[in-house]
PDB file of C-alpha atoms in Angstrom:
ATOM      1  CA  UNK A   1      15.788  19.586 -20.094  1.00 51.00           C
ATOM      2  CA  UNK A   2      12.753  17.672 -19.660  1.00 68.00           C
ATOM      3  CA  UNK A   3      13.278  13.340 -19.970  1.00 87.00           C
ATOM      4  CA  UNK A   4      11.426  12.457 -22.334  1.00 92.00           C
ATOM      5  CA  UNK A   5      10.566   9.069 -24.583  1.00 92.00           C
ATOM      6  CA  UNK A   6       8.727   8.027 -27.272  1.00 94.00           C
ATOM      7  CA  UNK A   7       5.973   5.118 -27.122  1.00 95.00           C
ATOM      8  CA  UNK A   8       8.106   3.564 -30.139  1.00 95.00           C
ATOM      9  CA  UNK A   9      11.480   3.417 -28.174  1.00 94.00           C
ATOM     10  CA  UNK A  10       9.736   1.098 -25.855  1.00 96.00           C
ATOM     11  CA  UNK A  11       8.694  -1.689 -28.069  1.00 97.00           C
ATOM     12  CA  UNK A  12       9.711  -4.713 -27.938  1.00 97.00           C
ATOM     13  CA  UNK A  13       9.109  -8.267 -29.694  1.00 98.00           C
ATOM     14  CA  UNK A  14       9.601 -11.500 -28.087  1.00 98.00           C
ATOM     15  CA  UNK A  15       9.017 -14.735 -29.878  1.00 98.00           C
ATOM     16  CA  UNK A  16       9.482 -18.272 -28.544  1.00 97.00           C
ATOM     17  CA  UNK A  17       8.217 -22.241 -30.027  1.00 97.00           C
ATOM     18  CA  UNK A  18       5.944 -23.962 -27.138  1.00 97.00           C
ATOM     19  CA  UNK A  19       8.068 -27.039 -26.076  1.00 96.00           C
ATOM     20  CA  UNK A  20       5.828 -30.273 -23.831  1.00 95.00           C
ATOM     21  CA  UNK A  21       7.341 -29.300 -21.065  1.00 95.00           C
ATOM     22  CA  UNK A  22       5.636 -26.000 -21.195  1.00 95.00           C
ATOM     23  CA  UNK A  23       2.241 -27.541 -21.267  1.00 95.00           C
ATOM     24  CA  UNK A  24      -0.388 -28.320 -18.735  1.00 92.00           C
ATOM     25  CA  UNK A  25      -2.212 -31.663 -18.285  1.00 90.00           C
ATOM     26  CA  UNK A  26      -4.927 -31.081 -20.649  1.00 91.00           C
ATOM     27  CA  UNK A  27      -2.150 -30.981 -23.347  1.00 89.00           C
ATOM     28  CA  UNK A  28      -2.253 -27.199 -23.679  1.00 95.00           C
ATOM     29  CA  UNK A  29       0.884 -24.075 -22.848  1.00 97.00           C
ATOM     30  CA  UNK A  30       0.451 -23.470 -19.138  1.00 96.00           C
ATOM     31  CA  UNK A  31      -1.261 -20.004 -17.749  1.00 94.00           C
ATOM     32  CA  UNK A  32       1.524 -19.874 -15.474  1.00 95.00           C
ATOM     33  CA  UNK A  33       4.369 -20.486 -18.311  1.00 97.00           C
ATOM     34  CA  UNK A  34       2.610 -17.379 -20.955  1.00 97.00           C
ATOM     35  CA  UNK A  35       2.532 -15.411 -17.504  1.00 97.00           C
ATOM     36  CA  UNK A  36       5.691 -15.900 -17.112  1.00 97.00           C
ATOM     37  CA  UNK A  37       6.649 -14.773 -20.953  1.00 98.00           C
ATOM     38  CA  UNK A  38       4.288 -11.506 -20.128  1.00 98.00           C
ATOM     39  CA  UNK A  39       6.283 -10.673 -16.863  1.00 98.00           C
ATOM     40  CA  UNK A  40       9.420 -10.814 -18.987  1.00 98.00           C
ATOM     41  CA  UNK A  41       8.848  -8.250 -21.723  1.00 98.00           C
ATOM     42  CA  UNK A  42       7.090  -6.278 -19.519  1.00 98.00           C
ATOM     43  CA  UNK A  43      10.489  -6.006 -17.851  1.00 98.00           C
ATOM     44  CA  UNK A  44      12.740  -6.040 -20.759  1.00 98.00           C
ATOM     45  CA  UNK A  45      10.058  -2.836 -22.185  1.00 98.00           C
ATOM     46  CA  UNK A  46       9.765  -0.300 -18.962  1.00 98.00           C
ATOM     47  CA  UNK A  47      13.785  -1.040 -18.473  1.00 97.00           C
ATOM     48  CA  UNK A  48      14.180   0.144 -21.555  1.00 97.00           C
ATOM     49  CA  UNK A  49      11.339   2.724 -21.791  1.00 97.00           C
ATOM     50  CA  UNK A  50      12.849   4.115 -18.079  1.00 96.00           C
ATOM     51  CA  UNK A  51      16.347   3.572 -18.776  1.00 95.00           C
ATOM     52  CA  UNK A  52      15.956   1.792 -15.496  1.00 95.00           C
ATOM     53  CA  UNK A  53      15.789  -1.267 -13.497  1.00 96.00           C
ATOM     54  CA  UNK A  54      12.318  -1.845 -13.148  1.00 97.00           C
ATOM     55  CA  UNK A  55      10.015  -4.393 -10.845  1.00 98.00           C
ATOM     56  CA  UNK A  56       6.685  -5.629 -11.152  1.00 97.00           C
ATOM     57  CA  UNK A  57       4.192  -3.953  -9.024  1.00 96.00           C
ATOM     58  CA  UNK A  58       0.875  -5.630 -10.212  1.00 95.00           C
ATOM     59  CA  UNK A  59      -0.725  -7.725 -13.180  1.00 95.00           C
ATOM     60  CA  UNK A  60      -3.594  -5.493 -13.881  1.00 87.00           C
ATOM     61  CA  UNK A  61      -5.283  -7.708 -15.988  1.00 83.00           C
ATOM     62  CA  UNK A  62      -4.350 -10.958 -18.430  1.00 92.00           C
ATOM     63  CA  UNK A  63      -7.382 -12.451 -20.784  1.00 91.00           C
ATOM     64  CA  UNK A  64      -6.985 -15.960 -22.238  1.00 94.00           C
ATOM     65  CA  UNK A  65      -8.740 -16.053 -25.281  1.00 95.00           C
ATOM     66  CA  UNK A  66      -7.718 -19.207 -27.000  1.00 96.00           C
ATOM     67  CA  UNK A  67      -5.488 -21.831 -26.221  1.00 96.00           C
ATOM     68  CA  UNK A  68      -1.897 -22.285 -26.914  1.00 97.00           C
ATOM     69  CA  UNK A  69      -1.019 -25.463 -28.171  1.00 96.00           C
ATOM     70  CA  UNK A  70       1.962 -27.262 -28.060  1.00 96.00           C
ATOM     71  CA  UNK A  71       4.668 -27.066 -31.222  1.00 96.00           C
ATOM     72  CA  UNK A  72       2.859 -23.244 -32.240  1.00 97.00           C
ATOM     73  CA  UNK A  73       5.493 -19.948 -32.159  1.00 98.00           C
ATOM     74  CA  UNK A  74       4.186 -17.487 -29.388  1.00 98.00           C
ATOM     75  CA  UNK A  75       4.828 -14.185 -30.385  1.00 98.00           C
ATOM     76  CA  UNK A  76       4.661 -11.009 -27.683  1.00 98.00           C
ATOM     77  CA  UNK A  77       4.645  -7.674 -28.224  1.00 98.00           C
ATOM     78  CA  UNK A  78       4.429  -4.818 -25.950  1.00 98.00           C
ATOM     79  CA  UNK A  79       4.992  -0.805 -25.318  1.00 98.00           C
ATOM     80  CA  UNK A  80       4.317   1.294 -23.025  1.00 98.00           C
ATOM     81  CA  UNK A  81       1.401   3.124 -22.938  1.00 98.00           C
ATOM     82  CA  UNK A  82       0.908   4.931 -19.939  1.00 97.00           C
ATOM     83  CA  UNK A  83       2.849   7.014 -17.470  1.00 97.00           C
ATOM     84  CA  UNK A  84       2.983   8.364 -14.099  1.00 96.00           C
ATOM     85  CA  UNK A  85       5.918   9.934 -11.694  1.00 96.00           C
ATOM     86  CA  UNK A  86       7.412   6.769 -11.601  1.00 97.00           C
ATOM     87  CA  UNK A  87       5.737   3.698 -12.652  1.00 97.00           C
ATOM     88  CA  UNK A  88       4.691   2.523 -16.012  1.00 98.00           C
ATOM     89  CA  UNK A  89       1.487   0.494 -17.383  1.00 97.00           C
ATOM     90  CA  UNK A  90       2.777  -1.879 -20.248  1.00 98.00           C
ATOM     91  CA  UNK A  91       0.407  -3.522 -22.470  1.00 97.00           C
ATOM     92  CA  UNK A  92       0.824  -6.594 -23.946  1.00 98.00           C
ATOM     93  CA  UNK A  93      -0.363  -8.713 -26.874  1.00 97.00           C
ATOM     94  CA  UNK A  94       0.201 -12.543 -27.485  1.00 98.00           C
ATOM     95  CA  UNK A  95      -0.377 -14.566 -30.556  1.00 98.00           C
ATOM     96  CA  UNK A  96       0.252 -17.865 -31.211  1.00 98.00           C
ATOM     97  CA  UNK A  97       1.026 -19.260 -35.096  1.00 98.00           C
ATOM     98  CA  UNK A  98       0.979 -22.711 -36.023  1.00 97.00           C
ATOM     99  CA  UNK A  99       4.109 -23.261 -37.925  1.00 95.00           C
ATOM    100  CA  UNK A 100       2.673 -25.848 -40.419  1.00 94.00           C
ATOM    101  CA  UNK A 101      -0.408 -23.891 -41.480  1.00 96.00           C
ATOM    102  CA  UNK A 102       1.160 -20.286 -40.672  1.00 96.00           C
ATOM    103  CA  UNK A 103      -2.538 -19.564 -38.480  1.00 97.00           C
ATOM    104  CA  UNK A 104      -2.358 -16.816 -36.052  1.00 97.00           C
ATOM    105  CA  UNK A 105      -4.331 -16.505 -33.663  1.00 97.00           C
ATOM    106  CA  UNK A 106      -4.629 -14.025 -30.834  1.00 98.00           C
ATOM    107  CA  UNK A 107      -4.371 -15.646 -27.505  1.00 97.00           C
ATOM    108  CA  UNK A 108      -3.606 -13.296 -24.507  1.00 95.00           C
ATOM    109  CA  UNK A 109      -3.822  -9.306 -23.884  1.00 94.00           C
ATOM    110  CA  UNK A 110      -2.262  -8.124 -20.429  1.00 96.00           C
ATOM    111  CA  UNK A 111      -1.470  -5.104 -18.525  1.00 96.00           C
ATOM    112  CA  UNK A 112       1.604  -4.875 -16.305  1.00 97.00           C
ATOM    113  CA  UNK A 113       2.255  -1.880 -13.919  1.00 97.00           C
ATOM    114  CA  UNK A 114       6.035  -1.079 -13.259  1.00 98.00           C
ATOM    115  CA  UNK A 115       8.081   0.651 -11.228  1.00 98.00           C
ATOM    116  CA  UNK A 116      11.211   2.304 -11.983  1.00 97.00           C
ATOM    117  CA  UNK A 117      14.014   1.472  -9.484  1.00 97.00           C
ATOM    118  CA  UNK A 118      17.514   2.942  -8.269  1.00 95.00           C
ATOM    119  CA  UNK A 119      20.505   0.763  -7.676  1.00 94.00           C
ATOM    120  CA  UNK A 120      19.380   1.235  -4.028  1.00 96.00           C
ATOM    121  CA  UNK A 121      15.630  -0.008  -4.810  1.00 94.00           C
ATOM    122  CA  UNK A 122      13.976   3.595  -4.373  1.00 97.00           C
ATOM    123  CA  UNK A 123      11.465   4.448  -7.038  1.00 97.00           C
ATOM    124  CA  UNK A 124      12.911   6.909  -9.446  1.00 96.00           C
ATOM    125  CA  UNK A 125      10.916   9.914 -12.091  1.00 96.00           C
ATOM    126  CA  UNK A 126      10.421   7.695 -15.654  1.00 96.00           C
ATOM    127  CA  UNK A 127      10.374  10.163 -19.143  1.00 96.00           C
ATOM    128  CA  UNK A 128       7.409  12.160 -19.905  1.00 96.00           C
ATOM    129  CA  UNK A 129       5.995   9.931 -22.967  1.00 96.00           C
ATOM    130  CA  UNK A 130       5.903  11.343 -26.359  1.00 96.00           C
ATOM    131  CA  UNK A 131       2.360  10.706 -27.722  1.00 96.00           C
ATOM    132  CA  UNK A 132       2.650  10.811 -31.477  1.00 96.00           C
ATOM    133  CA  UNK A 133      -0.390   9.321 -33.102  1.00 97.00           C
ATOM    134  CA  UNK A 134      -3.898   8.862 -32.145  1.00 97.00           C
ATOM    135  CA  UNK A 135      -3.655   5.412 -31.289  1.00 97.00           C
ATOM    136  CA  UNK A 136      -1.156   6.610 -28.341  1.00 97.00           C
ATOM    137  CA  UNK A 137      -3.477   9.384 -27.742  1.00 97.00           C
ATOM    138  CA  UNK A 138      -6.529   6.048 -26.479  1.00 97.00           C
ATOM    139  CA  UNK A 139      -3.961   3.877 -25.035  1.00 97.00           C
ATOM    140  CA  UNK A 140      -2.667   6.687 -22.856  1.00 97.00           C
ATOM    141  CA  UNK A 141      -6.206   7.447 -22.147  1.00 97.00           C
ATOM    142  CA  UNK A 142      -7.184   3.515 -21.082  1.00 96.00           C
ATOM    143  CA  UNK A 143      -4.311   3.605 -18.728  1.00 96.00           C
ATOM    144  CA  UNK A 144      -5.766   6.465 -17.188  1.00 96.00           C
ATOM    145  CA  UNK A 145      -8.430   4.888 -16.400  1.00 96.00           C
ATOM    146  CA  UNK A 146      -7.112   2.120 -15.252  1.00 93.00           C
ATOM    147  CA  UNK A 147      -5.071   4.087 -12.981  1.00 94.00           C
ATOM    148  CA  UNK A 148      -8.558   5.645 -12.000  1.00 94.00           C
ATOM    149  CA  UNK A 149     -10.263   2.352 -11.547  1.00 93.00           C
ATOM    150  CA  UNK A 150      -7.747   1.096  -9.642  1.00 90.00           C
ATOM    151  CA  UNK A 151      -8.222   3.752  -7.156  1.00 90.00           C
ATOM    152  CA  UNK A 152     -11.549   3.504  -6.779  1.00 90.00           C
ATOM    153  CA  UNK A 153     -11.897  -0.013  -5.671  1.00 85.00           C
ATOM    154  CA  UNK A 154      -9.065   0.667  -3.385  1.00 83.00           C
ATOM    155  CA  UNK A 155     -11.727   3.601  -2.032  1.00 81.00           C
ATOM    156  CA  UNK A 156     -14.178   1.365  -1.950  1.00 79.00           C
ATOM    157  CA  UNK A 157     -12.880  -1.015   0.001  1.00 76.00           C
ATOM    158  CA  UNK A 158     -11.056   0.912   2.550  1.00 75.00           C
ATOM    159  CA  UNK A 159     -15.068   2.099   2.998  1.00 77.00           C
ATOM    160  CA  UNK A 160     -16.601  -1.347   3.553  1.00 75.00           C
ATOM    161  CA  UNK A 161     -16.746  -2.595   6.740  1.00 83.00           C
ATOM    162  CA  UNK A 162     -16.976  -6.707   6.304  1.00 82.00           C
ATOM    163  CA  UNK A 163     -18.211  -6.919   9.665  1.00 85.00           C
ATOM    164  CA  UNK A 164     -21.685  -4.904   9.680  1.00 87.00           C
ATOM    165  CA  UNK A 165     -24.752  -6.744  10.156  1.00 87.00           C
ATOM    166  CA  UNK A 166     -25.527  -5.016   6.356  1.00 87.00           C
ATOM    167  CA  UNK A 167     -22.418  -7.201   4.830  1.00 86.00           C
ATOM    168  CA  UNK A 168     -23.565  -9.983   6.675  1.00 87.00           C
ATOM    169  CA  UNK A 169     -26.734  -9.656   5.307  1.00 88.00           C
ATOM    170  CA  UNK A 170     -25.688  -8.741   1.711  1.00 87.00           C
ATOM    171  CA  UNK A 171     -24.306 -11.992   1.653  1.00 89.00           C
ATOM    172  CA  UNK A 172     -27.419 -13.714   0.980  1.00 88.00           C
ATOM    173  CA  UNK A 173     -27.116 -12.424  -2.201  1.00 91.00           C
ATOM    174  CA  UNK A 174     -24.347 -14.781  -2.993  1.00 90.00           C
ATOM    175  CA  UNK A 175     -23.007 -18.134  -3.240  1.00 90.00           C
ATOM    176  CA  UNK A 176     -22.042 -18.564  -0.039  1.00 91.00           C
ATOM    177  CA  UNK A 177     -23.218 -19.999   3.420  1.00 87.00           C
ATOM    178  CA  UNK A 178     -22.247 -18.206   6.319  1.00 84.00           C
ATOM    179  CA  UNK A 179     -20.840 -20.099   9.350  1.00 85.00           C
ATOM    180  CA  UNK A 180     -19.541 -18.103  11.180  1.00 82.00           C
TER     181      UNK A 180
END
């Protein structure tokens, strides 16, 4: 029998009140603190979906769209958007709400690649993903594109000879001073 699971079965929601101890020097909630919350929910989501301990392989995108204020209620929502053989891309949406006015804003979007592990730390297969609606299909294909873009970037990095005369000459097109 094939091992399968649904996107709905992976969904996690987490809320937390933002305290002064979470703020940076400008009085906004520190981006690193929000990243920590995103990593926690990505772990919970991937582990719930796969039934395994999961580790963060990469944080593929983090968009900081709006600042989070002290005293706001932050809500993180996560779901598995894509699965490979042993990895999953978890999409995370973060909103904050002013608890006095009720006004909500979208503050962050992020994609974490998580890998399922066994008790010995070896990668293990994850369930096939059951896609139940067109939004889930769209998110899956966006995950396919993320994986393909990452592979293209890795291939380009392998090909480029950073020390070649052409690469050195191309540096003139950037805001750098070459002092070799």
